[in-house]
mmCIF file of C-alpha atoms in Angstrom:
data_model
loop_
_atom_site.group_PDB
_atom_site.id
_atom_site.type_symbol
_atom_site.label_atom_id
_atom_site.label_comp_id
_atom_site.label_asym_id
_atom_site.label_seq_id
_atom_site.Cartn_x
_atom_site.Cartn_y
_atom_site.Cartn_z
ATOM 1 C CA MET C 252 20.645 -18.555 5.689
ATOM 2 C CA SER C 253 17.610 -16.297 5.472
ATOM 3 C CA LEU C 254 13.965 -15.987 6.417
ATOM 4 C CA SER C 255 12.716 -16.829 2.959
ATOM 5 C CA ALA C 256 15.033 -19.756 2.329
ATOM 6 C CA ALA C 257 13.369 -23.065 1.527
ATOM 7 C CA GLU C 258 12.421 -24.683 4.809
ATOM 8 C CA ASP C 259 10.468 -27.887 4.228
ATOM 9 C CA ASP C 260 9.838 -30.517 1.590
ATOM 10 C CA SER C 261 6.558 -29.107 0.316
ATOM 11 C CA ARG C 262 7.943 -25.633 -0.107
ATOM 12 C CA SER C 263 11.360 -26.609 -1.423
ATOM 13 C CA GLU C 264 9.611 -28.235 -4.365
ATOM 14 C CA ILE C 265 8.224 -24.824 -5.388
ATOM 15 C CA HIS C 266 10.685 -22.714 -7.328
ATOM 16 C CA ILE C 267 10.906 -19.564 -5.192
ATOM 17 C CA PRO C 268 13.348 -16.794 -6.225
ATOM 18 C CA ALA C 269 16.560 -17.180 -4.212
ATOM 19 C CA ASP C 270 16.938 -14.865 -1.247
ATOM 20 C CA ILE C 271 19.736 -12.323 -0.948
ATOM 21 C CA ASP C 272 22.019 -12.508 2.079
ATOM 22 C CA TRP C 273 24.021 -9.722 3.752
ATOM 23 C CA HIS C 274 27.303 -10.465 1.933
ATOM 24 C CA MET C 275 25.502 -10.185 -1.424
ATOM 25 C CA LEU C 276 24.361 -6.575 -0.856
ATOM 26 C CA ASP C 277 25.859 -3.294 -2.041
ATOM 27 C CA LYS C 278 25.774 -1.640 1.416
ATOM 28 C CA SER C 279 25.846 2.022 0.288
ATOM 29 C CA LYS C 280 22.979 1.468 -2.164
ATOM 30 C CA PHE C 281 21.099 -0.589 0.448
ATOM 31 C CA PHE C 282 21.162 2.174 3.081
ATOM 32 C CA PHE C 283 20.625 5.096 0.668
ATOM 33 C CA LEU C 284 17.644 3.536 -1.113
ATOM 34 C CA GLY C 285 16.339 2.223 2.199
ATOM 35 C CA ALA C 286 16.244 5.719 3.693
ATOM 36 C CA ALA C 287 14.227 7.025 0.731
ATOM 37 C CA LEU C 288 11.785 4.120 0.519
ATOM 38 C CA PHE C 289 11.061 3.876 4.246
ATOM 39 C CA SER C 290 10.640 7.643 4.582
ATOM 40 C CA GLY C 291 7.759 7.373 2.116
ATOM 41 C CA VAL C 292 6.257 4.492 4.080
ATOM 42 C CA SER C 293 6.512 6.488 7.330
ATOM 43 C CA ALA C 294 4.760 9.500 5.777
ATOM 44 C CA ALA C 295 1.849 7.367 4.577
ATOM 45 C CA LEU C 296 1.299 5.663 7.944
ATOM 46 C CA TYR C 297 2.023 8.541 10.325
ATOM 47 C CA PRO C 298 -1.620 9.691 10.803
ATOM 48 C CA ILE C 299 -2.517 6.242 12.158
ATOM 49 C CA VAL C 300 0.351 6.489 14.664
ATOM 50 C CA VAL C 301 -0.993 9.864 15.854
ATOM 51 C CA LEU C 302 -4.454 8.339 16.397
ATOM 52 C CA LYS C 303 -2.975 5.371 18.263
ATOM 53 C CA THR C 304 -0.878 7.612 20.536
ATOM 54 C CA ARG C 305 -3.789 9.910 21.421
ATOM 55 C CA GLN C 306 -6.041 6.965 22.209
ATOM 56 C CA GLN C 307 -3.410 5.425 24.464
ATOM 57 C CA VAL C 308 -2.964 8.551 26.604
ATOM 58 C CA SER C 309 -6.693 9.282 26.814
ATOM 59 C CA SER C 310 -8.374 8.602 30.161
ATOM 60 C CA ALA C 311 -11.653 7.867 28.329
ATOM 61 C CA GLN C 312 -12.524 5.624 25.425
ATOM 62 C CA ILE C 313 -12.749 7.709 22.242
ATOM 63 C CA SER C 314 -13.439 6.074 18.903
ATOM 64 C CA CYS C 315 -11.058 6.473 15.964
ATOM 65 C CA SER C 316 -13.736 8.153 13.852
ATOM 66 C CA LYS C 317 -14.601 10.708 16.547
ATOM 67 C CA MET C 318 -10.946 11.465 17.187
ATOM 68 C CA SER C 319 -10.184 11.778 13.464
ATOM 69 C CA LEU C 320 -13.076 14.206 12.938
ATOM 70 C CA SER C 321 -11.988 16.220 15.972
ATOM 71 C CA ILE C 322 -8.408 16.512 14.712
ATOM 72 C CA MET C 323 -9.562 17.520 11.236
ATOM 73 C CA ARG C 324 -12.043 20.065 12.589
ATOM 74 C CA TYR C 325 -9.840 21.793 15.157
ATOM 75 C CA GLU C 326 -6.304 21.191 13.852
ATOM 76 C CA GLY C 327 -6.712 20.417 10.171
ATOM 77 C CA LEU C 328 -4.556 18.003 8.200
ATOM 78 C CA ARG C 329 -1.511 19.358 10.027
ATOM 79 C CA GLY C 330 -2.810 17.748 13.242
ATOM 80 C CA PHE C 331 -2.249 14.295 11.757
ATOM 81 C CA TYR C 332 1.405 15.144 11.128
ATOM 82 C CA ARG C 333 2.415 16.727 14.446
ATOM 83 C CA GLY C 334 6.014 15.717 15.159
ATOM 84 C CA PHE C 335 6.473 14.099 11.740
ATOM 85 C CA GLY C 336 9.628 16.054 10.889
ATOM 86 C CA THR C 337 11.265 14.947 14.130
ATOM 87 C CA SER C 338 10.094 11.375 13.633
ATOM 88 C CA LEU C 339 11.426 11.299 10.070
ATOM 89 C CA MET C 340 14.860 12.597 11.083
ATOM 90 C CA GLY C 341 15.106 9.830 13.656
ATOM 91 C CA THR C 342 13.644 7.135 11.438
ATOM 92 C CA ILE C 343 16.477 7.330 8.894
ATOM 93 C CA PRO C 344 19.414 6.511 11.244
ATOM 94 C CA ALA C 345 17.270 4.184 13.390
ATOM 95 C CA ARG C 346 16.060 2.237 10.350
ATOM 96 C CA ALA C 347 19.604 2.014 8.932
ATOM 97 C CA LEU C 348 20.872 0.649 12.256
ATOM 98 C CA TYR C 349 17.893 -1.718 12.477
ATOM 99 C CA MET C 350 18.376 -3.143 8.975
ATOM 100 C CA GLY C 351 22.132 -3.542 9.412
ATOM 101 C CA VAL C 352 21.888 -5.381 12.737
ATOM 102 C CA LEU C 353 18.946 -7.450 11.467
ATOM 103 C CA GLU C 354 20.779 -8.769 8.410
ATOM 104 C CA VAL C 355 24.113 -9.373 10.172
ATOM 105 C CA THR C 356 22.465 -11.236 13.074
ATOM 106 C CA LYS C 357 20.159 -13.234 10.818
ATOM 107 C CA SER C 358 23.022 -14.344 8.615
ATOM 108 C CA SER C 359 25.488 -15.196 11.402
ATOM 109 C CA VAL C 360 22.982 -16.890 13.756
ATOM 110 C CA GLY C 361 21.371 -18.782 10.883
ATOM 111 C CA THR C 362 24.720 -20.170 9.752
ATOM 112 C CA ALA C 363 25.739 -21.053 13.320
ATOM 113 C CA THR C 364 22.491 -22.889 14.114
ATOM 114 C CA VAL C 365 22.665 -24.947 10.915
ATOM 115 C CA ARG C 366 26.234 -25.938 11.772
ATOM 116 C CA LEU C 367 25.020 -27.044 15.209
ATOM 117 C CA GLY C 368 22.730 -29.537 13.529
ATOM 118 C CA PHE C 369 19.359 -27.777 13.755
ATOM 119 C CA SER C 370 16.849 -28.313 10.962
ATOM 120 C CA ASP C 371 16.262 -25.512 8.469
ATOM 121 C CA THR C 372 12.872 -24.690 10.021
ATOM 122 C CA THR C 373 14.242 -24.485 13.581
ATOM 123 C CA ALA C 374 17.346 -22.591 12.475
ATOM 124 C CA THR C 375 15.197 -20.052 10.617
ATOM 125 C CA ALA C 376 12.967 -19.498 13.666
ATOM 126 C CA ILE C 377 15.973 -19.063 15.991
ATOM 127 C CA ALA C 378 17.762 -16.723 13.563
ATOM 128 C CA SER C 379 14.577 -14.671 13.071
ATOM 129 C CA ALA C 380 13.969 -14.296 16.816
ATOM 130 C CA ALA C 381 17.604 -13.372 17.519
ATOM 131 C CA ALA C 382 17.691 -10.890 14.627
ATOM 132 C CA GLY C 383 14.431 -9.232 15.693
ATOM 133 C CA LEU C 384 15.592 -8.983 19.311
ATOM 134 C CA ASN C 385 19.031 -7.528 18.528
ATOM 135 C CA SER C 386 17.858 -5.085 15.862
ATOM 136 C CA ALA C 387 15.084 -3.697 18.097
ATOM 137 C CA MET C 388 17.466 -3.161 21.026
ATOM 138 C CA ALA C 389 20.015 -1.417 18.799
ATOM 139 C CA ALA C 390 17.415 0.830 17.132
ATOM 140 C CA GLN C 391 15.958 1.952 20.489
ATOM 141 C CA LEU C 392 19.231 3.743 21.304
ATOM 142 C CA VAL C 393 18.351 6.167 18.509
ATOM 143 C CA TRP C 394 14.585 5.846 18.476
ATOM 144 C CA THR C 395 13.662 6.427 22.158
ATOM 145 C CA PRO C 396 14.663 10.150 22.260
ATOM 146 C CA ILE C 397 12.896 10.702 18.931
ATOM 147 C CA ASP C 398 9.852 8.833 20.240
ATOM 148 C CA VAL C 399 9.688 10.998 23.361
ATOM 149 C CA VAL C 400 9.899 14.257 21.395
ATOM 150 C CA SER C 401 7.546 13.268 18.563
ATOM 151 C CA GLN C 402 4.898 11.863 20.941
ATOM 152 C CA ARG C 403 4.944 15.055 23.034
ATOM 153 C CA LEU C 404 4.292 16.982 19.820
ATOM 154 C CA MET C 405 1.570 14.525 18.740
ATOM 155 C CA VAL C 406 -0.576 15.153 21.818
ATOM 156 C CA GLN C 407 0.241 18.846 22.265
ATOM 157 C CA GLY C 408 -2.902 20.087 20.519
ATOM 158 C CA TYR C 409 -5.140 17.381 21.955
ATOM 159 C CA ASN C 410 -6.844 19.378 24.708
ATOM 160 C CA ASN C 411 -7.556 22.218 22.313
ATOM 161 C CA SER C 412 -10.287 20.060 20.767
ATOM 162 C CA ASN C 413 -13.616 20.726 22.494
ATOM 163 C CA SER C 414 -14.790 17.167 21.969
ATOM 164 C CA CYS C 415 -11.707 15.782 23.642
ATOM 165 C CA LYS C 416 -11.130 18.440 26.261
ATOM 166 C CA ASN C 417 -9.980 17.081 29.618
ATOM 167 C CA ALA C 418 -9.622 13.606 28.107
ATOM 168 C CA ILE C 419 -5.990 13.717 29.181
ATOM 169 C CA SER C 420 -5.271 15.896 32.177
ATOM 170 C CA ASN C 421 -1.668 14.900 32.826
ATOM 171 C CA VAL C 422 -0.087 15.786 29.496
ATOM 172 C CA HIS C 423 3.132 17.718 30.000
ATOM 173 C CA SER C 424 2.192 21.400 30.330
ATOM 174 C CA CYS C 425 5.249 22.751 28.488
ATOM 175 C CA ARG C 426 4.503 24.093 25.003
ATOM 176 C CA TYR C 427 6.848 23.326 22.134
ATOM 177 C CA LYS C 428 7.346 25.267 18.918
ATOM 178 C CA ASN C 429 8.920 22.362 17.027
ATOM 179 C CA GLY C 430 11.033 19.257 17.514
ATOM 180 C CA LEU C 431 14.253 21.144 18.190
ATOM 181 C CA ASP C 432 12.549 23.348 20.772
ATOM 182 C CA ALA C 433 11.065 20.260 22.461
ATOM 183 C CA PHE C 434 14.486 18.579 22.476
ATOM 184 C CA ARG C 435 16.089 21.616 24.142
ATOM 185 C CA LYS C 436 13.341 22.042 26.753
ATOM 186 C CA ILE C 437 13.256 18.365 27.705
ATOM 187 C CA LEU C 438 17.047 18.298 27.973
ATOM 188 C CA TYR C 439 17.031 21.474 30.098
ATOM 189 C CA ALA C 440 14.224 20.298 32.403
ATOM 190 C CA ASP C 441 15.132 16.635 32.871
ATOM 191 C CA GLY C 442 18.610 16.166 31.413
ATOM 192 C CA PRO C 443 19.525 13.241 29.123
ATOM 193 C CA ARG C 444 17.355 11.011 31.315
ATOM 194 C CA GLY C 445 14.281 12.910 30.096
ATOM 195 C CA LEU C 446 15.050 12.006 26.479
ATOM 196 C CA TYR C 447 15.349 8.345 27.440
ATOM 197 C CA ARG C 448 12.146 8.321 29.446
ATOM 198 C CA GLY C 449 10.581 4.890 29.086
ATOM 199 C CA PHE C 450 13.731 3.389 27.559
ATOM 200 C CA GLY C 451 13.505 0.274 29.708
ATOM 201 C CA ILE C 452 9.867 -0.367 28.902
ATOM 202 C CA SER C 453 10.609 0.406 25.217
ATOM 203 C CA ILE C 454 13.167 -2.398 25.183
ATOM 204 C CA LEU C 455 10.668 -4.670 26.953
ATOM 205 C CA THR C 456 8.054 -3.725 24.342
ATOM 206 C CA TYR C 457 9.946 -3.685 21.059
ATOM 207 C CA ALA C 458 12.551 -6.395 21.648
ATOM 208 C CA PRO C 459 10.027 -9.195 22.289
ATOM 209 C CA SER C 460 7.622 -7.628 19.788
ATOM 210 C CA ASN C 461 10.242 -7.865 17.041
ATOM 211 C CA ALA C 462 11.308 -11.346 18.116
ATOM 212 C CA VAL C 463 7.654 -12.493 18.027
ATOM 213 C CA TRP C 464 7.058 -10.703 14.718
ATOM 214 C CA TRP C 465 10.029 -12.145 12.827
ATOM 215 C CA THR C 466 9.459 -15.639 14.219
ATOM 216 C CA SER C 467 5.733 -15.481 13.365
ATOM 217 C CA TYR C 468 6.565 -14.116 9.920
ATOM 218 C CA SER C 469 9.019 -16.895 9.112
ATOM 219 C CA LEU C 470 6.596 -19.603 10.304
ATOM 220 C CA ALA C 471 3.612 -18.029 8.481
ATOM 221 C CA HIS C 472 5.728 -17.732 5.342
ATOM 222 C CA LYS C 473 6.630 -21.421 5.552
ATOM 223 C CA LEU C 474 3.049 -22.531 6.224
ATOM 224 C CA ILE C 475 1.577 -20.471 3.360
ATOM 225 C CA TRP C 476 4.056 -21.801 0.808
ATOM 226 C CA GLY C 477 3.490 -25.302 2.169
ATOM 227 C CA GLY C 478 -0.263 -24.840 1.686
ATOM 228 C CA ILE C 479 0.261 -23.523 -1.835
ATOM 229 C CA GLY C 480 2.481 -26.490 -2.597
ATOM 230 C CA CYS C 481 -0.266 -28.869 -1.448
ATOM 231 C CA SER C 482 -3.031 -27.060 -3.350
ATOM 232 C CA VAL C 483 -1.276 -26.733 -6.707
ATOM 233 C CA GLY C 484 0.698 -29.959 -6.575
ATOM 234 C CA LYS C 485 -0.371 -33.236 -8.091
ATOM 235 C CA LYS C 486 -0.249 -36.620 -6.418
ATOM 236 C CA ASP C 487 2.078 -39.160 -7.943
ATOM 237 C CA GLU C 488 1.501 -42.911 -8.019
ATOM 238 C CA THR C 489 2.596 -43.273 -4.376
ATOM 239 C CA GLY C 490 0.208 -40.541 -3.190
ATOM 240 C CA VAL C 491 2.980 -37.972 -2.517
ATOM 241 C CA ILE C 492 2.170 -34.398 -3.569
ATOM 242 C CA ASP C 493 4.640 -32.997 -6.084
ATOM 243 C CA GLY C 494 4.629 -29.203 -6.456
ATOM 244 C CA SER C 495 7.835 -29.001 -8.462
ATOM 245 C CA GLY C 496 6.012 -27.783 -11.551
ATOM 246 C CA PHE C 497 4.782 -24.587 -9.889
ATOM 247 C CA LYS C 498 6.899 -21.481 -10.448
ATOM 248 C CA PRO C 499 5.290 -18.427 -8.776
ATOM 249 C CA ASP C 500 5.794 -15.028 -10.375
ATOM 250 C CA SER C 501 6.943 -11.943 -8.493
ATOM 251 C CA ARG C 502 3.348 -10.895 -7.687
ATOM 252 C CA ALA C 503 2.664 -14.215 -5.971
ATOM 253 C CA VAL C 504 5.883 -13.901 -3.961
ATOM 254 C CA VAL C 505 4.962 -10.365 -2.859
ATOM 255 C CA ALA C 506 1.409 -11.455 -1.969
ATOM 256 C CA VAL C 507 2.707 -14.264 0.259
ATOM 257 C CA GLN C 508 5.190 -11.895 1.916
ATOM 258 C CA GLY C 509 2.434 -9.350 2.557
ATOM 259 C CA LEU C 510 0.001 -11.914 3.980
ATOM 260 C CA SER C 511 2.716 -13.381 6.217
ATOM 261 C CA ALA C 512 3.575 -9.889 7.485
ATOM 262 C CA ALA C 513 -0.073 -9.074 8.275
ATOM 263 C CA MET C 514 -0.499 -12.341 10.188
ATOM 264 C CA ALA C 515 2.695 -11.747 12.159
ATOM 265 C CA SER C 516 1.574 -8.200 12.995
ATOM 266 C CA GLY C 517 -1.703 -9.433 14.440
ATOM 267 C CA VAL C 518 0.066 -11.865 16.758
ATOM 268 C CA SER C 519 2.666 -9.292 17.816
ATOM 269 C CA ALA C 520 0.123 -6.487 18.412
ATOM 270 C CA LEU C 521 -2.085 -8.628 20.643
ATOM 271 C CA ILE C 522 0.820 -9.874 22.755
ATOM 272 C CA THR C 523 2.644 -6.562 23.279
ATOM 273 C CA MET C 524 -0.192 -3.973 23.285
ATOM 274 C CA PRO C 525 -0.329 -3.489 27.100
ATOM 275 C CA LEU C 526 3.426 -2.818 27.217
ATOM 276 C CA ASP C 527 3.155 -0.321 24.358
ATOM 277 C CA THR C 528 0.361 1.559 26.151
ATOM 278 C CA ILE C 529 2.405 1.765 29.359
ATOM 279 C CA LYS C 530 5.453 2.938 27.376
ATOM 280 C CA THR C 531 3.504 5.681 25.592
ATOM 281 C CA ARG C 532 2.003 6.985 28.839
ATOM 282 C CA LEU C 533 5.388 6.997 30.572
ATOM 283 C CA GLN C 534 6.866 9.085 27.760
ATOM 284 C CA VAL C 535 3.988 11.565 27.493
ATOM 285 C CA LEU C 536 2.167 11.912 30.827
ATOM 286 C CA ASP C 537 3.258 13.369 34.167
ATOM 287 C CA GLY C 538 2.095 12.573 37.685
ATOM 288 C CA GLU C 539 1.412 15.110 40.433
ATOM 289 C CA ASP C 540 3.045 14.970 43.882
ATOM 290 C CA ASN C 541 2.137 17.766 46.338
ATOM 291 C CA GLY C 542 1.342 20.088 43.451
ATOM 292 C CA ILE C 543 4.611 19.324 41.674
ATOM 293 C CA ARG C 544 4.505 17.560 38.313
ATOM 294 C CA ARG C 545 6.892 14.620 38.096
ATOM 295 C CA PRO C 546 7.495 11.802 35.608
ATOM 296 C CA MET C 547 5.208 8.870 36.332
ATOM 297 C CA THR C 548 6.565 5.484 37.367
ATOM 298 C CA VAL C 549 5.591 2.181 35.777
ATOM 299 C CA LEU C 550 3.606 1.252 38.896
ATOM 300 C CA GLN C 551 1.665 4.545 38.887
ATOM 301 C CA THR C 552 0.898 4.104 35.201
ATOM 302 C CA ILE C 553 -0.413 0.583 35.732
ATOM 303 C CA ARG C 554 -2.544 1.745 38.695
ATOM 304 C CA ASN C 555 -4.099 4.505 36.566
ATOM 305 C CA LEU C 556 -4.880 2.075 33.768
ATOM 306 C CA VAL C 557 -6.519 -0.334 36.229
ATOM 307 C CA LYS C 558 -8.672 2.521 37.600
ATOM 308 C CA GLU C 559 -9.674 3.630 34.089
ATOM 309 C CA GLY C 560 -10.839 0.241 32.896
ATOM 310 C CA GLY C 561 -8.439 -2.546 33.756
ATOM 311 C CA LEU C 562 -7.163 -4.712 30.928
ATOM 312 C CA SER C 563 -9.428 -3.013 28.365
ATOM 313 C CA ALA C 564 -7.676 0.314 29.081
ATOM 314 C CA CYS C 565 -4.361 -1.328 28.169
ATOM 315 C CA TYR C 566 -5.794 -2.170 24.765
ATOM 316 C CA ARG C 567 -6.932 1.360 23.854
ATOM 317 C CA GLY C 568 -5.614 2.126 20.415
ATOM 318 C CA LEU C 569 -5.353 -1.574 19.491
ATOM 319 C CA GLY C 570 -7.292 -1.008 16.254
ATOM 320 C CA PRO C 571 -5.003 1.764 14.938
ATOM 321 C CA ARG C 572 -1.913 -0.064 16.216
ATOM 322 C CA TRP C 573 -2.936 -3.304 14.558
ATOM 323 C CA ALA C 574 -3.769 -1.463 11.328
ATOM 324 C CA SER C 575 -0.538 0.528 11.530
ATOM 325 C CA MET C 576 1.581 -2.551 12.253
ATOM 326 C CA SER C 577 -0.114 -4.616 9.542
ATOM 327 C CA MET C 578 0.165 -1.947 6.845
ATOM 328 C CA SER C 579 3.629 -0.918 7.979
ATOM 329 C CA ALA C 580 4.863 -4.510 8.143
ATOM 330 C CA THR C 581 3.287 -5.501 4.836
ATOM 331 C CA THR C 582 4.737 -2.435 3.131
ATOM 332 C CA MET C 583 8.021 -2.794 4.997
ATOM 333 C CA ILE C 584 8.641 -6.437 4.165
ATOM 334 C CA THR C 585 7.716 -6.091 0.492
ATOM 335 C CA THR C 586 9.740 -2.869 0.238
ATOM 336 C CA TYR C 587 12.560 -4.521 2.172
ATOM 337 C CA GLU C 588 12.737 -7.523 -0.156
ATOM 338 C CA PHE C 589 12.470 -5.195 -3.176
ATOM 339 C CA LEU C 590 15.239 -3.035 -1.695
ATOM 340 C CA LYS C 591 17.501 -6.053 -1.240
ATOM 341 C CA ARG C 592 17.059 -7.001 -4.881
ATOM 342 C CA LEU C 593 17.762 -3.433 -5.992
ATOM 343 C CA SER C 594 20.896 -3.418 -3.820
ATOM 344 C CA ALA C 595 22.208 -6.829 -4.820
ATOM 345 C CA LYS C 596 25.720 -6.891 -6.194
ATOM 346 C CA SER C 597 26.247 -8.101 -9.736
ATOM 347 C CA GLN C 598 27.455 -11.653 -10.284
ATOM 348 C CA ASP C 599 30.847 -10.289 -11.343
ATOM 349 C CA SER C 600 31.203 -8.437 -8.033
ATOM 350 C CA LEU C 601 30.259 -11.542 -6.046
ATOM 351 C CA SER C 602 32.711 -13.781 -7.863
ATOM 352 C CA SER C 603 35.613 -11.344 -7.621
#
């Protein structure tokens, strides 16, 4: 049972390359190659994440172009990669945990739902949602501390830019030399709780976001192949469309995967953007109580956003987030499927 298994009559008539399930993978190759491939993806998309984070913590609306020019002028290319080393070190174990939980859950839930009598389409949607939910929750155990540290580093040089000065007045005042220094100082000042700042809201953001994404992806995937089946198929004497003669090549398969991922990202970004903004502010900004800086609560964060612009303030950084999610998801899903095929065991290994 898998996301790209044949799910309806129109699509099952198209000869799609068979998907590769968890038991068919060489696990050591899967995780080793996955770490290398996804590290490259993270490096390419990191500047967009920096832009998104700075927009979310800003108390004023600043365009992407203005912010990009400001970073380049005052911080150089290095400004777009603040905290990248820390993020990369966390991405490898978090991504490995994410992929492992995703595949195990997808396979087990998919099999169980089919046995319970659900249709292939329903079983795929349920398995996708469950897999996305579980994998996101597992990955946040590793990712939240890395997120806190890397985001503090991302915004550290923000107020040094004249064009953006005072745009964020509540950024943590502590200065960090690097990721390790930030880790030590946060741990010393706030204890382990400081590293898991915003953990609850992270779960509330990423768990449903992943569930929505994987469900949307599986449904979009099904609909696109169904549409292709209708467009390339020929009607027989009874008026039924037969697409059995169409055998898409690998480029067509990748194109459909990429388009499905971009569509799913748009849905997920729109639904979960307010939660992501609240999460980012909780992890980066401090409040002030009688002259003493303290971590902000969810309620304080929401009140500030309402004062700054209401619902529109919650959607600051939507453009970069949507672009980041779409490019990341499109690259991720095509890389992920490519990775699975690279990591597939030989037929001899499967039969033994």
